[in-house]
Coordinates of C-alpha atoms in Angstrom, one line a residue:
M348 CA 79.8 83.1 83.1
P349 CA 80.2 79.1 83.2
D350 CA 81.1 78.3 86.6
V351 CA 84.7 77.3 85.4
Q352 CA 85.2 81.3 85.3
E353 CA 83.6 81.7 88.7
E354 CA 86.2 79.3 89.8
W355 CA 88.8 81.8 88.1
L356 CA 88.2 85.0 90.1
A357 CA 88.0 83.0 93.4
E358 CA 91.8 81.9 92.3
L359 CA 92.2 85.9 91.9
A360 CA 90.6 86.9 95.0
A361 CA 92.7 83.9 97.0
E362 CA 95.7 85.4 95.6
G363 CA 94.7 89.1 96.4
L364 CA 94.8 90.1 93.0
V365 CA 91.2 91.2 93.3
G366 CA 88.9 92.2 96.0
G367 CA 85.3 91.9 97.4
F368 CA 84.0 94.6 95.5
D369 CA 85.1 93.5 92.1
R370 CA 82.4 90.8 92.0
H371 CA 80.2 93.8 91.1
W372 CA 82.5 95.1 88.9
V373 CA 82.3 91.2 87.2
A374 CA 78.7 91.3 87.1
F375 CA 78.1 94.8 85.4
L376 CA 80.8 93.8 82.7
R377 CA 78.8 90.5 82.6
W378 CA 75.2 92.3 82.2
L379 CA 76.9 94.7 79.3
E380 CA 78.3 91.9 77.4
P381 CA 76.9 88.5 78.4
G382 CA 78.9 86.6 75.9
A383 CA 82.3 88.6 76.4
P384 CA 85.5 85.9 76.6
P385 CA 86.7 85.1 79.8
E386 CA 90.0 86.8 79.1
V387 CA 88.4 90.1 78.6
I388 CA 86.6 89.9 82.1
V389 CA 89.7 88.9 83.6
A390 CA 91.3 91.8 82.2
G391 CA 88.9 94.4 82.8
T392 CA 88.2 92.9 86.7
L393 CA 92.3 93.4 86.8
A394 CA 92.5 96.7 85.4
R395 CA 89.6 97.7 88.0
A396 CA 91.8 96.1 90.8
A397 CA 94.9 97.6 89.8
I398 CA 93.6 101.2 90.4
D399 CA 93.4 100.1 94.3
R400 CA 97.1 99.3 94.1
G401 CA 98.2 102.6 92.7
H402 CA 98.4 101.6 88.9
L403 CA 96.4 103.8 86.6
C404 CA 95.9 100.9 84.4
L405 CA 97.0 97.2 83.6
D406 CA 99.8 96.5 81.4
L407 CA 99.6 94.1 78.7
G408 CA 102.7 93.3 77.6
R409 CA 103.1 91.3 80.9
P410 CA 101.7 88.2 81.5
L411 CA 97.8 88.6 82.6
L412 CA 98.5 86.4 85.6
P413 CA 101.8 84.8 87.5
P414 CA 102.8 81.2 85.8
A415 CA 101.2 78.8 88.3
L416 CA 98.0 80.8 88.5
A417 CA 97.4 81.1 85.0
A418 CA 98.2 76.9 84.8
R419 CA 95.5 76.3 87.4
C420 CA 93.0 78.7 85.6
G421 CA 93.1 76.4 82.9
G422 CA 95.8 78.1 80.6
L423 CA 93.8 81.3 80.2
A424 CA 94.6 82.7 77.4
A425 CA 98.0 84.7 77.4
D426 CA 97.7 87.1 74.7
C427 CA 93.9 89.2 75.4
R428 CA 94.5 91.7 73.0
P429 CA 92.2 89.6 70.2
G430 CA 89.5 89.3 72.7
L431 CA 89.9 92.8 74.1
E432 CA 90.0 94.7 70.3
N433 CA 86.5 92.7 69.7
S434 CA 84.8 93.3 72.7
A435 CA 81.8 95.6 73.0
L436 CA 83.3 96.7 76.5
V437 CA 86.4 98.0 75.0
S438 CA 87.1 101.2 73.0
N439 CA 90.2 103.5 72.2
G440 CA 88.3 106.3 74.4
R441 CA 88.4 108.7 71.5
G442 CA 85.2 108.1 69.8
P443 CA 81.5 108.5 70.7
A444 CA 81.1 105.3 72.6
R445 CA 81.4 105.6 76.3
T446 CA 83.1 102.1 77.2
P447 CA 84.0 101.2 80.6
L448 CA 87.1 100.2 79.5
V449 CA 90.0 101.5 76.9
L450 CA 92.7 100.1 75.4
D451 CA 95.4 102.3 74.5
R452 CA 98.9 101.5 73.2
N453 CA 99.1 98.4 75.0
R454 CA 97.4 99.4 78.3
L455 CA 93.9 98.8 79.7
Y456 CA 92.5 101.4 81.5
L457 CA 89.0 101.8 83.3
F458 CA 87.5 105.0 81.0
R459 CA 87.8 107.5 84.1
Y460 CA 91.5 106.8 84.6
W461 CA 92.4 107.0 81.0
Q462 CA 90.6 110.3 81.1
Y463 CA 92.4 111.6 83.7
E464 CA 95.2 110.7 82.4
T465 CA 95.1 111.7 79.1
R466 CA 93.8 115.4 80.0
L467 CA 96.5 115.5 82.3
A468 CA 98.9 115.0 79.7
E469 CA 97.5 117.8 77.7
E470 CA 97.2 120.2 80.3
I471 CA 100.7 119.5 81.2
L472 CA 102.3 119.6 77.6
A473 CA 100.2 122.8 77.1
R474 CA 101.7 124.7 79.7
A475 CA 105.2 123.4 79.0
G476 CA 105.4 124.9 75.9
A477 CA 104.0 128.0 77.1
A478 CA 106.9 130.6 77.7
S479 CA 106.6 133.9 79.3
E480 CA 107.5 137.3 78.3
E481 CA 109.2 137.7 80.9
Q482 CA 112.9 136.0 81.2
G483 CA 116.5 136.7 79.9
E484 CA 118.9 139.3 81.7
A485 CA 116.0 141.4 83.0
G486 CA 114.6 138.7 85.2
R487 CA 118.3 137.3 86.2
A488 CA 119.4 141.4 87.3
A489 CA 116.1 141.3 89.1
L490 CA 116.7 138.5 91.1
A491 CA 120.2 139.5 92.0
E492 CA 118.7 142.7 93.5
L493 CA 116.5 140.6 95.8
T494 CA 119.1 138.1 96.9
A495 CA 121.6 140.9 97.4
A496 CA 119.3 142.5 99.8
A497 CA 117.9 139.8 101.4
G498 CA 121.7 138.6 102.4
I499 CA 121.3 135.4 100.7
N500 CA 123.3 133.3 97.6
L501 CA 121.2 130.8 95.6
A502 CA 123.1 127.8 94.6
P503 CA 122.8 127.4 90.9
D504 CA 120.4 124.9 90.9
Q505 CA 117.9 127.4 93.2
E506 CA 118.9 130.4 90.9
R507 CA 117.7 127.9 88.0
A508 CA 114.4 127.1 89.5
V509 CA 113.6 130.6 90.4
L510 CA 114.1 132.0 86.7
T511 CA 112.6 128.7 85.5
A512 CA 109.4 129.9 87.3
L513 CA 110.0 133.3 85.6
A514 CA 110.1 132.5 82.0
R515 CA 107.9 129.1 81.7
K516 CA 104.0 128.8 82.5
L517 CA 105.1 125.6 84.0
A518 CA 108.1 125.0 86.4
V519 CA 108.4 121.6 88.1
I520 CA 110.8 121.3 91.1
S521 CA 111.7 118.3 92.9
G522 CA 114.3 118.1 95.8
G523 CA 114.9 116.3 98.8
P524 CA 114.8 117.9 102.6
G525 CA 117.0 120.6 102.7
T526 CA 117.6 121.6 99.4
G527 CA 116.3 125.0 99.6
K528 CA 112.4 124.7 98.2
T529 CA 110.9 127.1 100.6
T530 CA 113.7 129.6 99.7
I531 CA 112.9 129.3 96.0
V532 CA 108.9 129.6 97.0
F533 CA 109.9 133.2 98.4
F534 CA 112.1 134.4 95.8
I535 CA 109.4 133.1 93.0
L536 CA 106.9 135.1 94.7
A537 CA 108.9 138.2 95.4
L538 CA 110.4 138.1 91.6
L539 CA 107.4 138.0 90.1
Q540 CA 105.9 140.9 91.9
K541 CA 108.5 142.7 91.3
M542 CA 108.8 142.1 87.8
A543 CA 104.7 142.7 88.0
A544 CA 105.1 146.0 89.1
K545 CA 108.0 146.9 87.4
A546 CA 105.9 146.2 84.1
G547 CA 102.9 148.5 85.6
R548 CA 100.4 145.8 86.1
P549 CA 98.9 144.9 89.6
P550 CA 100.2 142.4 92.2
L551 CA 99.7 139.0 91.1
R552 CA 96.6 136.8 92.7
I553 CA 98.6 133.6 94.6
M554 CA 97.3 130.5 95.7
L555 CA 99.6 128.3 97.5
L556 CA 98.4 125.2 98.2
A557 CA 99.2 121.5 99.7
P558 CA 97.2 118.3 99.3
T559 CA 96.5 117.8 103.2
G560 CA 96.0 120.3 106.1
K561 CA 99.3 119.7 107.9
A562 CA 101.3 120.5 104.7
A563 CA 99.4 123.3 103.9
A564 CA 100.2 124.9 107.6
R565 CA 103.9 124.3 107.3
L566 CA 104.1 126.0 104.0
S567 CA 101.9 129.2 105.3
Q568 CA 104.2 129.3 108.2
A569 CA 107.4 129.2 105.8
V570 CA 105.8 132.0 103.4
Q571 CA 104.8 134.6 105.9
G572 CA 102.2 137.0 104.9
L573 CA 100.1 134.6 102.1
E574 CA 97.7 131.9 103.5
A575 CA 98.4 128.4 102.5
M576 CA 95.1 125.8 101.5
T577 CA 94.4 122.6 100.9
I578 CA 93.5 121.5 97.2
H579 CA 90.1 120.4 98.0
R580 CA 89.7 123.8 99.5
A581 CA 90.6 125.7 97.1
L582 CA 88.7 124.1 94.0
G583 CA 85.3 124.4 96.3
F584 CA 84.6 121.0 98.0
Q585 CA 81.0 120.1 97.6
S586 CA 79.4 117.5 100.0
R587 CA 76.5 116.9 97.6
T588 CA 79.0 116.1 94.8
P589 CA 82.1 115.2 96.5
T590 CA 84.3 114.3 93.1
T591 CA 82.9 117.4 91.5
F592 CA 84.4 120.9 92.7
R593 CA 82.7 124.3 91.7
H594 CA 86.2 125.5 90.3
D595 CA 86.9 123.5 86.9
R596 CA 87.6 124.6 83.4
H597 CA 84.6 126.3 83.0
N598 CA 84.8 128.5 86.3
P599 CA 88.4 128.6 86.6
L600 CA 90.5 129.8 90.1
P601 CA 90.9 133.6 90.1
V602 CA 94.5 133.3 90.0
D603 CA 97.9 134.4 88.1
L604 CA 100.1 132.2 89.9
V605 CA 99.4 128.6 91.6
V606 CA 101.9 127.2 94.0
V607 CA 101.5 123.2 94.8
D608 CA 103.7 121.7 97.3
E609 CA 104.2 118.2 98.2
A610 CA 103.1 117.3 94.8
S611 CA 104.3 113.6 94.9
M612 CA 101.0 113.1 97.1
V613 CA 98.4 114.0 94.6
D614 CA 96.8 111.6 93.0
V615 CA 95.9 112.0 89.0
A616 CA 92.3 112.5 89.8
L617 CA 92.8 115.5 92.1
M618 CA 96.0 116.7 89.8
S619 CA 93.8 116.4 86.5
K620 CA 90.9 118.7 88.4
L621 CA 93.2 121.1 89.8
L622 CA 95.1 121.6 86.3
A623 CA 91.9 121.9 84.5
A624 CA 90.7 124.7 87.3
V625 CA 94.3 126.8 86.8
P626 CA 93.7 129.2 83.9
E627 CA 95.7 128.8 80.8
A628 CA 97.2 132.2 81.1
A629 CA 98.1 131.4 85.1
R630 CA 101.6 130.2 86.2
L631 CA 101.8 126.8 87.8
V632 CA 104.5 125.8 90.2
L633 CA 104.7 121.9 91.3
L634 CA 107.1 121.7 94.3
G635 CA 108.0 118.5 95.9
D636 CA 110.4 115.2 96.1
K637 CA 110.1 112.7 93.5
D638 CA 112.3 110.1 95.3
Q639 CA 109.5 110.1 98.6
L640 CA 106.4 108.1 98.3
A641 CA 103.7 108.7 96.0
S642 CA 100.3 109.5 96.3
V643 CA 98.0 106.9 98.3
E644 CA 95.5 107.1 95.6
A645 CA 96.3 106.1 92.1
G646 CA 99.2 107.5 89.8
S647 CA 102.7 108.9 90.4
I648 CA 102.6 111.9 88.7
L649 CA 105.8 114.1 90.0
G650 CA 107.7 110.8 89.3
D651 CA 106.3 110.7 85.7
I652 CA 106.8 114.0 85.1
C653 CA 110.3 114.1 86.2
L654 CA 111.2 110.6 84.0
A655 CA 109.7 112.2 80.7
A656 CA 111.9 115.4 81.7
A657 CA 115.1 114.6 79.5
E658 CA 113.1 116.2 76.0
P659 CA 111.5 119.0 75.4
P660 CA 109.0 120.5 76.0
L661 CA 109.6 119.3 79.6
A662 CA 113.5 119.6 79.4
A663 CA 113.1 123.1 80.0
C664 CA 110.6 123.4 82.9
V665 CA 111.9 120.3 85.0
I666 CA 115.0 121.4 87.8
Q667 CA 115.7 119.0 90.1
L668 CA 117.8 120.0 93.1
Q669 CA 121.0 118.6 93.9
Q670 CA 122.6 120.6 96.5
G671 CA 121.6 120.2 100.1
F672 CA 121.9 122.9 102.6
R673 CA 120.5 120.9 105.9
F674 CA 122.3 118.2 105.8
D675 CA 126.4 117.2 105.3
A676 CA 125.9 114.9 102.3
G677 CA 129.1 112.7 103.6
H678 CA 127.5 111.5 106.5
G679 CA 124.5 111.1 108.9
I680 CA 121.0 111.6 107.3
G681 CA 122.7 113.6 104.3
A682 CA 124.4 110.5 103.4
L683 CA 121.8 107.9 104.5
T684 CA 119.3 109.3 102.3
R685 CA 121.6 109.5 99.2
S686 CA 122.8 105.9 99.9
I687 CA 118.8 104.9 100.1
N688 CA 117.9 106.3 96.6
A689 CA 121.1 105.0 95.1
G690 CA 119.9 101.4 96.1
D691 CA 123.3 100.8 97.9
A692 CA 122.1 98.8 100.8
D693 CA 126.0 97.9 102.0
A694 CA 126.5 101.6 102.3
V695 CA 123.1 102.0 104.2
L696 CA 123.7 99.4 106.7
A697 CA 127.3 100.7 107.4
L698 CA 126.2 104.2 108.0
L699 CA 123.6 102.9 110.5
A700 CA 126.0 100.5 112.2
A701 CA 128.6 103.4 112.5
G702 CA 126.2 105.1 114.9
G703 CA 126.6 108.6 115.5
R704 CA 124.5 111.7 116.8
E705 CA 122.4 111.7 113.1
A706 CA 121.7 108.1 112.3
S707 CA 121.9 104.5 113.9
I708 CA 120.5 101.3 114.2
S709 CA 118.7 98.8 116.8
L710 CA 118.6 95.6 116.2
A711 CA 115.4 93.8 118.2
A712 CA 113.1 90.9 118.0
P713 CA 109.4 92.2 118.0
D714 CA 108.7 91.1 121.7
D715 CA 111.9 92.2 122.8
L716 CA 111.7 95.7 121.6
L717 CA 108.4 96.3 124.0
R718 CA 110.8 94.9 126.9
D719 CA 114.0 97.0 125.9
Q720 CA 114.9 99.5 128.4
G721 CA 116.6 101.6 125.7
F722 CA 113.6 101.7 123.7
R723 CA 111.5 102.8 126.6
E724 CA 113.5 105.7 127.4
L725 CA 113.7 107.0 123.9
V726 CA 109.9 107.0 124.1
L727 CA 110.2 109.0 127.4
A728 CA 112.4 111.5 126.6
G729 CA 110.6 111.8 123.0
F730 CA 107.5 112.9 124.4
H731 CA 108.6 114.3 127.9
D732 CA 108.3 117.8 126.8
F733 CA 105.4 117.6 124.5
L734 CA 103.7 116.3 127.9
M735 CA 105.0 118.9 130.2
A736 CA 103.6 121.6 128.0
V737 CA 101.4 124.1 130.1
S738 CA 99.2 125.2 127.3
P739 CA 98.0 123.4 124.0
A740 CA 99.6 125.8 121.5
E741 CA 102.9 124.7 123.3
A742 CA 101.8 121.2 123.4
L743 CA 101.0 121.4 119.4
A744 CA 104.6 123.2 119.0
R745 CA 106.4 120.4 120.7
L746 CA 104.6 117.7 119.1
G747 CA 107.1 117.8 116.1
R748 CA 110.2 117.2 118.3
F749 CA 109.8 113.1 118.1
R750 CA 107.8 110.8 116.4
L751 CA 107.6 106.6 115.9
L752 CA 107.0 106.0 112.4
C753 CA 105.9 102.5 111.0
A754 CA 105.8 100.4 108.2
H755 CA 102.4 98.6 109.4
R756 CA 99.5 99.6 111.0
R757 CA 98.8 96.3 112.6
G758 CA 100.9 93.9 114.3
W759 CA 103.7 93.8 116.9
Q760 CA 105.8 96.5 115.1
G761 CA 102.5 98.4 113.9
V762 CA 101.2 101.7 114.7
A763 CA 98.3 100.1 116.9
Q764 CA 100.6 98.1 119.0
L765 CA 103.1 100.7 119.4
N766 CA 100.5 104.1 120.4
R767 CA 99.3 101.6 123.2
F768 CA 103.0 100.8 124.6
C769 CA 103.6 104.8 124.4
E770 CA 100.5 105.2 126.7
Q771 CA 101.1 102.4 128.9
T772 CA 104.6 103.7 129.2
L773 CA 103.9 107.1 129.9
A774 CA 101.6 106.6 132.1
A775 CA 103.8 104.6 134.5
A776 CA 106.4 107.4 134.5
G777 CA 103.7 109.8 135.5
L778 CA 103.4 111.6 132.3
L779 CA 100.1 110.5 130.8
R780 CA 96.8 109.6 132.9
P781 CA 95.3 107.7 129.7
H782 CA 91.6 106.9 131.2
G783 CA 89.0 106.6 128.6
E784 CA 89.1 107.4 124.9
W785 CA 89.7 111.0 125.7
Y786 CA 92.6 112.3 127.9
Q787 CA 95.1 115.3 128.5
G788 CA 97.6 115.0 126.5
R789 CA 96.5 112.5 124.0
P790 CA 98.3 113.6 120.4
L791 CA 95.7 113.4 117.7
L792 CA 96.1 112.3 114.4
I793 CA 92.9 113.2 111.6
T794 CA 92.5 110.2 109.3
A795 CA 89.6 112.2 107.1
N796 CA 88.4 115.1 105.5
D797 CA 85.8 117.0 107.3
Y798 CA 85.0 120.3 105.3
S799 CA 82.3 121.7 107.7
L800 CA 84.8 121.5 110.4
R801 CA 87.9 122.7 108.6
L802 CA 89.8 119.4 109.8
F803 CA 91.8 117.3 106.9
N804 CA 93.5 114.0 106.7
G805 CA 97.1 114.6 108.2
D806 CA 96.0 117.3 110.6
L807 CA 97.6 116.9 114.3
G808 CA 96.1 118.2 117.2
V809 CA 96.3 117.5 121.0
I810 CA 93.2 116.8 123.7
W811 CA 93.8 119.2 126.7
E812 CA 91.6 119.9 129.5
E813 CA 90.5 123.6 130.1
P814 CA 90.0 125.4 133.0
D815 CA 86.4 124.1 133.7
G816 CA 87.5 120.9 133.3
Q817 CA 86.1 119.9 129.7
L818 CA 88.0 118.1 127.5
R819 CA 88.8 119.8 124.0
A820 CA 90.2 118.8 120.9
C821 CA 92.7 121.6 119.9
F822 CA 94.3 122.2 116.5
L823 CA 96.0 125.0 114.5
D824 CA 94.0 124.8 110.8
D825 CA 95.8 125.8 107.4
A826 CA 95.6 129.5 108.4
G827 CA 97.8 128.8 111.5
Q828 CA 94.9 129.8 113.6
F829 CA 94.1 128.1 117.0
R830 CA 90.8 126.9 117.8
T831 CA 89.0 124.0 119.9
L832 CA 86.2 121.7 119.8
A833 CA 84.4 118.9 121.7
P834 CA 86.1 115.5 121.0
G835 CA 82.8 114.2 120.3
R836 CA 82.4 115.9 116.9
L837 CA 85.8 114.8 115.4
P838 CA 86.2 113.1 112.2
A839 CA 87.9 109.7 111.8
H840 CA 91.1 109.8 113.9
E841 CA 93.6 108.0 115.9
T842 CA 96.2 108.5 118.3
A843 CA 99.3 109.9 117.1
F844 CA 102.4 109.1 119.4
A845 CA 103.1 106.5 116.4
M846 CA 101.9 106.8 113.0
T847 CA 102.4 104.9 109.6
I848 CA 105.1 106.6 107.2
H849 CA 102.8 107.1 104.7
K850 CA 100.8 109.4 107.3
S851 CA 104.1 111.0 108.2
Q852 CA 104.5 112.7 104.7
G853 CA 104.1 116.4 104.7
S854 CA 105.4 116.3 107.5
E855 CA 109.1 116.8 109.7
F856 CA 109.9 115.9 113.3
E857 CA 113.3 116.9 114.8
R858 CA 113.4 113.1 115.7
V859 CA 112.1 110.0 114.5
A860 CA 112.4 106.2 115.4
V861 CA 111.5 104.1 112.6
I862 CA 110.1 100.7 113.4
L863 CA 110.1 98.2 110.7
P864 CA 108.5 94.6 110.6
W865 CA 110.7 91.6 111.6
E866 CA 110.1 89.7 108.3
V867 CA 110.2 90.8 104.8
S868 CA 106.9 92.7 103.8
P869 CA 105.3 93.8 100.3
V870 CA 105.0 97.2 102.3
L871 CA 109.0 97.6 102.6
T872 CA 110.3 99.4 99.9
R873 CA 113.3 102.0 99.0
E874 CA 111.0 104.8 98.8
L875 CA 109.0 104.4 101.8
L876 CA 112.5 103.5 103.9
Y877 CA 113.6 107.1 101.6
T878 CA 110.3 109.0 103.3
A879 CA 110.7 107.9 107.1
V880 CA 114.4 108.9 107.2
S881 CA 114.0 112.3 105.6
R882 CA 111.2 113.1 108.1
A883 CA 113.8 113.6 110.5
R884 CA 115.6 117.3 110.7
E885 CA 118.5 115.9 113.4
E886 CA 118.4 112.4 114.2
V887 CA 116.8 108.9 112.8
R888 CA 117.2 105.7 115.0
I889 CA 116.2 102.8 112.6
F890 CA 114.9 99.5 114.9
G891 CA 114.8 96.7 112.3
R892 CA 116.9 93.5 110.9
E893 CA 119.9 93.7 108.3
E894 CA 117.8 91.3 106.0
V895 CA 114.8 93.7 106.1
I896 CA 116.5 96.6 105.6
R897 CA 118.3 95.3 102.4
Q898 CA 115.3 94.0 100.9
A899 CA 113.6 97.8 101.4
V900 CA 116.6 99.2 99.7
A901 CA 116.5 96.7 96.6
T902 CA 112.7 97.1 96.4
R903 CA 111.4 100.2 93.7
V904 CA 107.9 101.2 94.4
E905 CA 106.4 100.6 90.7
R906 CA 103.2 102.9 89.4
I907 CA 101.8 101.5 86.2
S908 CA 101.0 104.5 84.0
G909 CA 101.2 105.9 80.2
L910 CA 101.5 109.0 81.7
A911 CA 105.2 109.4 81.0
D912 CA 105.2 108.1 77.8
R913 CA 102.4 110.3 76.8
L914 CA 104.7 113.1 77.7
R915 CA 107.5 112.3 75.7
P916 CA 107.7 113.3 71.9
E917 CA 107.5 110.1 69.4
P918 CA 110.4 109.0 67.6
D919 CA 108.7 111.0 64.7
G920 CA 108.2 114.4 66.8
S921 CA 104.8 113.8 67.2
R922 CA 102.9 113.0 70.6

């Protein structure tokens, strides 16, 4: 590649459009096709870098580069399709050739992610088009008997969700906090078992799954009698081949029903592998909240499915729960989450300014916040009961009462700074003695999976001193079992008085304090703010400026993919 093209790649790196690894990717592409046009190399590099930002592909319907950057790069070809169509690096993905790049419709993919997306779409459509024999009045009557026996009246959309899981091989149920998703799971399981028994069939083999250990533990607690587990654990993680699981299309899971909670957190690679491992005859139920943050890795599967649900066959499989039972939709947290999702910044700010028991706002500069007596008192009150616990089990139970949630990991309003602040504040009050890395009462958040220790990203624990004076790390696993281990054996972890909003997904707390950056930030989006607010069951307090909140409410997360289009019928009725 001529030096001028190296300069273009340096410009892309300076703008943050590509990362350090991409130089190796560029070298690989140039090795495969030494004479590839510069626009092909740049487009291929941007397609790879897009994965790091959560996209599945590069949308060629948009300018390849921002105008100013394109001008600095010597007018790099605005339309790169001709070069891509004639490049040996690119195919349509469907022939025998395995090229690193795939051009499909007007999107450029890495081959692996094109394969994930197309296979996932095929699995979803096949399941969406498969109806069960158990539907109609018999199922409705059986559900009526169950609800009457339980003394519960289901809302119309809840009833429709349960009956959809009975009538279809695929049911996708999206709803915010307090819309009764756990109640729906209970009745889905009970109804399907009842109908199986009535038909003389053996009890269903059921798997309850979630993307994180914390979410799996919550699901186990909510659905008594069945153990939920992480998706990785269910598929059979293999340390020697971490991207290939024991269960796949050729060795499917031994199940009749799979329920996946917190489905919005599942990335395209993992969901593709999961659906391949679920037998064709089995039912699949996906639960989640399409409005919260998508997976950290590439894809926004739940959102894409809901986006494509206006037309058959998905229209018969997707239920969006509207009625909330935890909050009053007219005020407090309920009204706040609705206003955030509606993009109504004026309503959001009015609700926060009005204060009240459930939601309020505090305006403070970053340096003022850490000197603010009210903020100190909030931290002391929030963690007092946790630190006064007399056993690790009691401490873990109380750890869910309060949390600081941050948009950023670093900086004045970041997790690292606020965890240090909490340690200092609680120590000054005599509630904590933070000497060294390990100390009694240190809350822990696991940030990497360790299958040998059965600890997973998102698990919460606490350091506790045993009667012999030894400090131990204590956890409740995804089966609800209490266990301890030496702190030195822990996988990657961090202190958890404060945590990022991303890491809080799959968790709920009685009260949360949301710490927003002082300046407008690219990470601040409507989905981020909604996720933070919806972690609270009783009270949320937001620390931030009005301008920052307005910007967050106005900014939507965009994940570029072709999944929604693949799930919709073409104008001629085909796909």
